[in-house]
PDB file of C-alpha atoms in Angstrom:
ATOM      1  CA  MET K   1     -52.711  62.496  34.673  1.00 48.00           C
ATOM      2  CA  SER K   2     -49.151  63.922  33.252  1.00 47.00           C
ATOM      3  CA  THR K   3     -47.508  61.251  35.481  1.00 49.00           C
ATOM      4  CA  ASN K   4     -49.496  58.703  34.011  1.00 49.00           C
ATOM      5  CA  LYS K   5     -49.053  59.716  30.472  1.00 46.00           C
ATOM      6  CA  ASN K   6     -45.004  59.858  31.110  1.00 47.00           C
ATOM      7  CA  ASP K   7     -45.083  56.206  32.689  1.00 48.00           C
ATOM      8  CA  GLN K   8     -46.925  55.059  29.804  1.00 48.00           C
ATOM      9  CA  ALA K   9     -44.471  56.391  27.380  1.00 46.00           C
ATOM     10  CA  HIS K  10     -41.578  55.001  29.621  1.00 47.00           C
ATOM     11  CA  GLU K  11     -43.282  51.559  28.946  1.00 52.00           C
ATOM     12  CA  ASP K  12     -43.799  52.012  25.542  1.00 50.00           C
ATOM     13  CA  ASN K  13     -40.165  52.770  25.232  1.00 49.00           C
ATOM     14  CA  PHE K  14     -38.809  49.822  26.971  1.00 46.00           C
ATOM     15  CA  GLU K  15     -41.237  47.537  24.716  1.00 54.00           C
ATOM     16  CA  ASN K  16     -39.827  49.017  21.710  1.00 52.00           C
ATOM     17  CA  LEU K  17     -36.279  48.374  22.924  1.00 51.00           C
ATOM     18  CA  GLU K  18     -37.170  44.874  24.124  1.00 54.00           C
ATOM     19  CA  GLU K  19     -38.787  44.268  20.639  1.00 57.00           C
ATOM     20  CA  ALA K  20     -35.826  45.783  18.663  1.00 53.00           C
ATOM     21  CA  LEU K  21     -33.169  43.883  21.206  1.00 51.00           C
ATOM     22  CA  GLY K  22     -35.248  40.717  20.383  1.00 53.00           C
ATOM     23  CA  ARG K  23     -35.279  41.435  16.449  1.00 57.00           C
ATOM     24  CA  THR K  24     -31.335  41.685  16.656  1.00 54.00           C
ATOM     25  CA  GLU K  25     -31.269  38.273  18.878  1.00 55.00           C
ATOM     26  CA  GLN K  26     -33.163  36.713  16.211  1.00 57.00           C
ATOM     27  CA  TYR K  27     -31.250  37.792  13.478  1.00 49.00           C
ATOM     28  CA  ILE K  28     -27.887  37.210  15.070  1.00 46.00           C
ATOM     29  CA  GLU K  29     -29.409  33.385  15.746  1.00 53.00           C
ATOM     30  CA  LYS K  30     -30.560  33.241  12.328  1.00 56.00           C
ATOM     31  CA  ASN K  31     -27.244  34.493  10.814  1.00 54.00           C
ATOM     32  CA  GLN K  32     -24.836  33.343  13.289  1.00 53.00           C
ATOM     33  CA  LYS K  33     -22.891  30.930  10.734  1.00 46.00           C
ATOM     34  CA  LYS K  34     -22.850  33.733   8.202  1.00 52.00           C
ATOM     35  CA  LEU K  35     -21.700  36.228  10.674  1.00 41.00           C
ATOM     36  CA  THR K  36     -19.069  33.722  12.104  1.00 40.00           C
ATOM     37  CA  PHE K  37     -17.561  33.463   8.729  1.00 47.00           C
ATOM     38  CA  ILE K  38     -17.125  37.188   8.231  1.00 50.00           C
ATOM     39  CA  ALA K  39     -15.536  37.555  11.320  1.00 47.00           C
ATOM     40  CA  LEU K  40     -13.184  34.736  10.667  1.00 46.00           C
ATOM     41  CA  ALA K  41     -12.594  36.034   7.397  1.00 52.00           C
ATOM     42  CA  ILE K  42     -11.632  39.656   8.725  1.00 53.00           C
ATOM     43  CA  ILE K  43      -9.410  37.873  11.125  1.00 48.00           C
ATOM     44  CA  ILE K  44      -7.719  35.796   8.228  1.00 47.00           C
ATOM     45  CA  VAL K  45      -7.013  38.986   5.987  1.00 46.00           C
ATOM     46  CA  ALA K  46      -5.744  40.812   8.911  1.00 49.00           C
ATOM     47  CA  VAL K  47      -3.147  37.815   9.746  1.00 47.00           C
ATOM     48  CA  GLY K  48      -2.492  37.488   5.898  1.00 45.00           C
ATOM     49  CA  ILE K  49      -1.547  41.052   5.783  1.00 41.00           C
ATOM     50  CA  PHE K  50       0.519  40.768   8.694  1.00 41.00           C
ATOM     51  CA  ALA K  51       2.370  37.446   7.590  1.00 41.00           C
ATOM     52  CA  TYR K  52       2.823  38.809   4.003  1.00 40.00           C
ATOM     53  CA  GLN K  53       4.717  42.012   5.379  1.00 50.00           C
ATOM     54  CA  LYS K  54       6.716  40.174   7.909  1.00 47.00           C
ATOM     55  CA  TYR K  55       7.504  37.059   6.010  1.00 36.00           C
ATOM     56  CA  TYR K  56       7.418  37.597   2.336  1.00 43.00           C
ATOM     57  CA  LYS K  57       7.750  41.393   1.516  1.00 48.00           C
ATOM     58  CA  ALA K  58      10.358  42.235   4.256  1.00 61.00           C
ATOM     59  CA  PRO K  59      12.584  39.333   3.263  1.00 61.00           C
ATOM     60  CA  ARG K  60      12.510  40.206  -0.532  1.00 63.00           C
ATOM     61  CA  GLU K  61      13.260  43.903   0.070  1.00 73.00           C
ATOM     62  CA  LEU K  62      16.451  42.561   2.184  1.00 77.00           C
ATOM     63  CA  ASN K  63      17.116  40.517  -0.746  1.00 76.00           C
ATOM     64  CA  ALA K  64      16.616  43.134  -3.484  1.00 70.00           C
ATOM     65  CA  GLN K  65      18.817  45.254  -1.992  1.00 77.00           C
ATOM     66  CA  ALA K  66      21.701  42.545  -1.482  1.00 80.00           C
ATOM     67  CA  GLU K  67      21.212  41.638  -5.108  1.00 83.00           C
ATOM     68  CA  MET K  68      21.587  45.104  -6.214  1.00 87.00           C
ATOM     69  CA  PHE K  69      24.644  46.234  -4.298  1.00 87.00           C
ATOM     70  CA  GLN K  70      26.934  45.271  -6.942  1.00 92.00           C
ATOM     71  CA  ALA K  71      25.001  47.364  -9.828  1.00 91.00           C
ATOM     72  CA  GLN K  72      24.997  50.043  -7.573  1.00 90.00           C
ATOM     73  CA  ARG K  73      28.746  49.903  -7.568  1.00 94.00           C
ATOM     74  CA  TYR K  74      29.170  49.875 -11.192  1.00 94.00           C
ATOM     75  CA  PHE K  75      26.614  52.824 -11.402  1.00 92.00           C
ATOM     76  CA  GLU K  76      29.055  54.681  -9.045  1.00 93.00           C
ATOM     77  CA  VAL K  77      32.112  54.242 -11.571  1.00 95.00           C
ATOM     78  CA  ASP K  78      30.078  55.381 -14.648  1.00 94.00           C
ATOM     79  CA  SER K  79      30.227  51.600 -15.758  1.00 96.00           C
ATOM     80  CA  PHE K  80      26.435  52.105 -16.988  1.00 96.00           C
ATOM     81  CA  ASN K  81      26.340  49.034 -19.232  1.00 97.00           C
ATOM     82  CA  LEU K  82      27.220  46.624 -16.578  1.00 97.00           C
ATOM     83  CA  ALA K  83      25.018  48.661 -14.103  1.00 96.00           C
ATOM     84  CA  ILE K  84      22.337  48.011 -16.169  1.00 97.00           C
ATOM     85  CA  ASN K  85      22.727  44.683 -17.508  1.00 97.00           C
ATOM     86  CA  GLY K  86      24.850  42.831 -14.867  1.00 95.00           C
ATOM     87  CA  ASP K  87      28.281  41.299 -15.583  1.00 94.00           C
ATOM     88  CA  GLY K  88      27.218  37.474 -15.639  1.00 91.00           C
ATOM     89  CA  ASN K  89      28.335  36.902 -12.090  1.00 93.00           C
ATOM     90  CA  TYR K  90      25.888  39.961 -10.611  1.00 93.00           C
ATOM     91  CA  ASP K  91      22.670  41.105 -11.577  1.00 92.00           C
ATOM     92  CA  GLY K  92      22.104  44.346 -13.265  1.00 94.00           C
ATOM     93  CA  PHE K  93      19.208  46.686 -12.655  1.00 92.00           C
ATOM     94  CA  LEU K  94      17.054  45.127 -15.222  1.00 96.00           C
ATOM     95  CA  ASP K  95      17.354  41.853 -13.410  1.00 94.00           C
ATOM     96  CA  ILE K  96      16.364  43.764 -10.030  1.00 92.00           C
ATOM     97  CA  ILE K  97      13.495  45.228 -11.776  1.00 94.00           C
ATOM     98  CA  ASP K  98      12.228  41.890 -13.108  1.00 93.00           C
ATOM     99  CA  ASN K  99      12.834  39.948  -9.910  1.00 90.00           C
ATOM    100  CA  PHE K 100      11.971  42.465  -7.202  1.00 86.00           C
ATOM    101  CA  GLY K 101       9.721  44.753  -9.174  1.00 68.00           C
ATOM    102  CA  SER K 102       7.213  45.210  -6.361  1.00 74.00           C
ATOM    103  CA  THR K 103       9.905  46.046  -3.632  1.00 85.00           C
ATOM    104  CA  GLU K 104      11.365  49.535  -2.800  1.00 88.00           C
ATOM    105  CA  ALA K 105      14.678  48.383  -4.135  1.00 85.00           C
ATOM    106  CA  GLY K 106      13.154  47.330  -7.431  1.00 88.00           C
ATOM    107  CA  ASN K 107      11.432  50.815  -7.676  1.00 90.00           C
ATOM    108  CA  LEU K 108      14.765  52.599  -6.941  1.00 89.00           C
ATOM    109  CA  ALA K 109      16.408  50.241  -9.877  1.00 92.00           C
ATOM    110  CA  SER K 110      14.161  51.893 -12.365  1.00 95.00           C
ATOM    111  CA  TYR K 111      15.492  55.439 -11.250  1.00 92.00           C
ATOM    112  CA  TYR K 112      19.210  53.987 -11.644  1.00 92.00           C
ATOM    113  CA  THR K 113      18.359  52.502 -14.915  1.00 96.00           C
ATOM    114  CA  GLY K 114      16.897  55.887 -16.134  1.00 96.00           C
ATOM    115  CA  ILE K 115      19.858  57.727 -15.200  1.00 95.00           C
ATOM    116  CA  SER K 116      22.182  55.055 -16.910  1.00 96.00           C
ATOM    117  CA  TYR K 117      20.567  55.177 -19.985  1.00 97.00           C
ATOM    118  CA  LEU K 118      20.455  59.293 -19.875  1.00 96.00           C
ATOM    119  CA  HIS K 119      24.294  58.809 -19.771  1.00 97.00           C
ATOM    120  CA  LEU K 120      24.252  56.327 -22.572  1.00 97.00           C
ATOM    121  CA  GLY K 121      22.440  58.619 -24.827  1.00 97.00           C
ATOM    122  CA  GLU K 122      19.305  56.066 -24.937  1.00 98.00           C
ATOM    123  CA  TYR K 123      16.853  59.081 -23.966  1.00 97.00           C
ATOM    124  CA  GLN K 124      13.605  57.235 -24.488  1.00 98.00           C
ATOM    125  CA  ASN K 125      14.800  54.338 -22.719  1.00 98.00           C
ATOM    126  CA  ALA K 126      15.779  56.870 -19.928  1.00 97.00           C
ATOM    127  CA  ILE K 127      12.231  58.439 -20.025  1.00 98.00           C
ATOM    128  CA  ASN K 128      10.379  54.853 -19.986  1.00 98.00           C
ATOM    129  CA  TYR K 129      12.431  53.792 -16.674  1.00 97.00           C
ATOM    130  CA  LEU K 130      12.267  57.258 -15.117  1.00 97.00           C
ATOM    131  CA  GLU K 131       8.724  57.808 -15.510  1.00 97.00           C
ATOM    132  CA  ASP K 132       8.104  54.225 -13.976  1.00 95.00           C
ATOM    133  CA  PHE K 133       9.925  55.323 -10.841  1.00 93.00           C
ATOM    134  CA  SER K 134       8.013  56.829  -7.666  1.00 90.00           C
ATOM    135  CA  SER K 135       9.107  58.073  -4.564  1.00 86.00           C
ATOM    136  CA  SER K 136       8.170  60.182  -1.508  1.00 85.00           C
ATOM    137  CA  ASP K 137      11.557  61.518  -1.268  1.00 86.00           C
ATOM    138  CA  PHE K 138      11.658  65.164  -2.649  1.00 85.00           C
ATOM    139  CA  ILE K 139      15.450  64.942  -3.579  1.00 88.00           C
ATOM    140  CA  LEU K 140      14.812  61.682  -5.881  1.00 89.00           C
ATOM    141  CA  SER K 141      11.757  62.983  -7.245  1.00 92.00           C
ATOM    142  CA  THR K 142      13.264  66.140  -8.302  1.00 93.00           C
ATOM    143  CA  LEU K 143      16.486  64.573  -9.953  1.00 92.00           C
ATOM    144  CA  ALA K 144      14.060  62.009 -11.721  1.00 94.00           C
ATOM    145  CA  LYS K 145      11.874  64.964 -13.163  1.00 96.00           C
ATOM    146  CA  ALA K 146      14.599  66.960 -14.312  1.00 95.00           C
ATOM    147  CA  ALA K 147      16.574  64.069 -15.820  1.00 96.00           C
ATOM    148  CA  ILE K 148      13.306  63.274 -17.847  1.00 97.00           C
ATOM    149  CA  GLY K 149      13.626  67.015 -18.936  1.00 97.00           C
ATOM    150  CA  ASP K 150      17.208  66.510 -19.854  1.00 97.00           C
ATOM    151  CA  ALA K 151      16.332  63.461 -22.027  1.00 97.00           C
ATOM    152  CA  TYR K 152      13.333  65.503 -23.793  1.00 98.00           C
ATOM    153  CA  MET K 153      15.642  68.155 -24.580  1.00 96.00           C
ATOM    154  CA  GLU K 154      17.965  65.688 -26.423  1.00 97.00           C
ATOM    155  CA  LEU K 155      15.173  64.281 -28.122  1.00 98.00           C
ATOM    156  CA  GLY K 156      14.055  67.821 -29.166  1.00 96.00           C
ATOM    157  CA  ASN K 157      10.905  67.864 -27.456  1.00 97.00           C
ATOM    158  CA  ASN K 158      11.347  70.965 -25.841  1.00 97.00           C
ATOM    159  CA  GLU K 159       7.715  71.566 -24.536  1.00 97.00           C
ATOM    160  CA  LYS K 160       7.831  68.661 -22.590  1.00 98.00           C
ATOM    161  CA  ALA K 161      11.367  69.245 -21.433  1.00 97.00           C
ATOM    162  CA  ALA K 162      10.163  72.715 -20.161  1.00 97.00           C
ATOM    163  CA  SER K 163       7.152  71.161 -18.236  1.00 97.00           C
ATOM    164  CA  ASN K 164       9.324  68.405 -16.731  1.00 97.00           C
ATOM    165  CA  TYR K 165      12.035  71.414 -15.658  1.00 96.00           C
ATOM    166  CA  MET K 166       9.134  73.363 -14.268  1.00 97.00           C
ATOM    167  CA  SER K 167       7.710  70.374 -12.099  1.00 96.00           C
ATOM    168  CA  ALA K 168      11.435  69.832 -10.954  1.00 95.00           C
ATOM    169  CA  SER K 169      11.383  73.273  -9.792  1.00 95.00           C
ATOM    170  CA  THR K 170       8.549  72.954  -7.576  1.00 92.00           C
ATOM    171  CA  PHE K 171       8.978  69.415  -6.029  1.00 87.00           C
ATOM    172  CA  ASN K 172      11.332  70.810  -3.374  1.00 82.00           C
ATOM    173  CA  THR K 173      12.093  74.582  -3.592  1.00 89.00           C
ATOM    174  CA  ASN K 174      15.520  75.366  -2.480  1.00 90.00           C
ATOM    175  CA  ASP K 175      18.045  78.052  -3.346  1.00 91.00           C
ATOM    176  CA  PHE K 176      20.332  75.464  -4.980  1.00 90.00           C
ATOM    177  CA  THR K 177      18.342  73.337  -7.438  1.00 93.00           C
ATOM    178  CA  THR K 178      15.370  75.253  -8.104  1.00 95.00           C
ATOM    179  CA  PRO K 179      16.981  78.338  -9.996  1.00 95.00           C
ATOM    180  CA  ILE K 180      18.779  75.981 -12.012  1.00 94.00           C
ATOM    181  CA  TYR K 181      15.815  73.937 -13.170  1.00 95.00           C
ATOM    182  CA  LEU K 182      14.037  77.328 -13.534  1.00 96.00           C
ATOM    183  CA  GLN K 183      16.742  78.397 -16.039  1.00 96.00           C
ATOM    184  CA  LYS K 184      16.400  75.085 -18.031  1.00 96.00           C
ATOM    185  CA  ALA K 185      12.796  75.442 -18.351  1.00 97.00           C
ATOM    186  CA  GLY K 186      13.190  79.061 -19.445  1.00 96.00           C
ATOM    187  CA  ILE K 187      15.615  78.073 -22.250  1.00 96.00           C
ATOM    188  CA  ALA K 188      13.454  75.357 -23.151  1.00 97.00           C
ATOM    189  CA  TYR K 189      10.298  77.490 -23.435  1.00 97.00           C
ATOM    190  CA  GLU K 190      12.382  79.704 -25.629  1.00 96.00           C
ATOM    191  CA  LEU K 191      13.088  76.932 -28.085  1.00 96.00           C
ATOM    192  CA  THR K 192       9.604  76.508 -28.340  1.00 96.00           C
ATOM    193  CA  GLY K 193       8.911  80.286 -28.886  1.00 95.00           C
ATOM    194  CA  ASN K 194       6.806  80.453 -25.571  1.00 97.00           C
ATOM    195  CA  TYR K 195       8.831  83.775 -24.638  1.00 96.00           C
ATOM    196  CA  LYS K 196       6.030  84.628 -21.990  1.00 97.00           C
ATOM    197  CA  ASP K 197       6.811  81.550 -19.799  1.00 97.00           C
ATOM    198  CA  ALA K 198      10.466  81.685 -20.370  1.00 96.00           C
ATOM    199  CA  LEU K 199      10.452  85.312 -18.865  1.00 96.00           C
ATOM    200  CA  ALA K 200       8.153  84.389 -15.686  1.00 97.00           C
ATOM    201  CA  ALA K 201      10.725  81.489 -15.141  1.00 97.00           C
ATOM    202  CA  TYR K 202      13.711  84.071 -15.593  1.00 95.00           C
ATOM    203  CA  GLU K 203      12.205  86.546 -13.457  1.00 97.00           C
ATOM    204  CA  THR K 204      11.438  84.298 -10.801  1.00 97.00           C
ATOM    205  CA  ILE K 205      14.850  83.692 -10.434  1.00 96.00           C
ATOM    206  CA  GLU K 206      15.493  87.466 -10.317  1.00 96.00           C
ATOM    207  CA  LYS K 207      13.020  88.074  -7.837  1.00 96.00           C
ATOM    208  CA  ASP K 208      13.461  85.134  -5.461  1.00 95.00           C
ATOM    209  CA  PHE K 209      16.859  83.542  -5.770  1.00 94.00           C
ATOM    210  CA  LYS K 210      18.968  86.640  -6.113  1.00 93.00           C
ATOM    211  CA  LYS K 211      22.048  84.843  -4.384  1.00 93.00           C
ATOM    212  CA  SER K 212      21.969  81.953  -6.549  1.00 93.00           C
ATOM    213  CA  SER K 213      24.686  81.651  -9.393  1.00 92.00           C
ATOM    214  CA  GLU K 214      21.813  81.646 -12.058  1.00 93.00           C
ATOM    215  CA  ALA K 215      20.808  85.168 -10.868  1.00 94.00           C
ATOM    216  CA  ARG K 216      24.366  86.670 -11.497  1.00 94.00           C
ATOM    217  CA  ASP K 217      23.512  86.975 -15.266  1.00 94.00           C
ATOM    218  CA  ILE K 218      19.983  86.303 -15.752  1.00 95.00           C
ATOM    219  CA  GLU K 219      19.379  89.879 -16.744  1.00 96.00           C
ATOM    220  CA  LYS K 220      20.504  89.089 -20.187  1.00 95.00           C
ATOM    221  CA  TYR K 221      18.203  86.202 -20.138  1.00 94.00           C
ATOM    222  CA  ILE K 222      15.266  88.528 -19.012  1.00 95.00           C
ATOM    223  CA  THR K 223      16.256  91.077 -21.823  1.00 95.00           C
ATOM    224  CA  ARG K 224      16.086  88.668 -24.691  1.00 95.00           C
ATOM    225  CA  ALA K 225      12.943  87.225 -23.680  1.00 95.00           C
ATOM    226  CA  LYS K 226      11.641  90.585 -23.574  1.00 93.00           C
ATOM    227  CA  LEU K 227      12.778  91.478 -26.850  1.00 93.00           C
ATOM    228  CA  ASN K 228      11.391  88.381 -28.406  1.00 92.00           C
ATOM    229  CA  LEU K 229       7.960  89.048 -26.879  1.00 86.00           C
ATOM    230  CA  LYS K 230       7.522  92.416 -28.747  1.00 70.00           C
TER     231      LYS K 230
END
């Protein structure tokens, strides 16, 4: 009796499976054209992405790097106006941003432009271009954040300066730049009257970066912050 029930259950399962397969086949037959279009669309998108990367994006990247070469040379010798605006024969960083903004070179041009404006004393322009820059490179990201902090300090916005210095200190923790930016953050905090956070920044230098140049006289900064806390 039990065997008959099992056989019947197996037969029912096979029937259900055949019925499901039949429905699937009917759906495919009924929607074959639509499914074909979907499959073709996926293939076209994949081919399009490959073609875009190989035949459009990669050549533009190389072209942008070549066009930016002279501007980089001007930047290296502190000819910041020529680096930004070009010399009439070669493009400046602003031209690279306009013409190749979607490339890595165009993104890097935003960094160069921001640093150039910082040196020229055009601090708001420096902030604008440095904030447009983004990179997975810890060193450049750290330098950009710190430069934004410098620009805000020059503009008298010490709170934003402190915030950017603190961000710069955490991007790529090391014994060289981190204590520099912590000290800058502490000074900016003091200028805002925030002696608590200033003290925390100074004490971090004392505790975690004892061998740094900033640690040599950090005690006087700590003492000053503590006195102002009372």
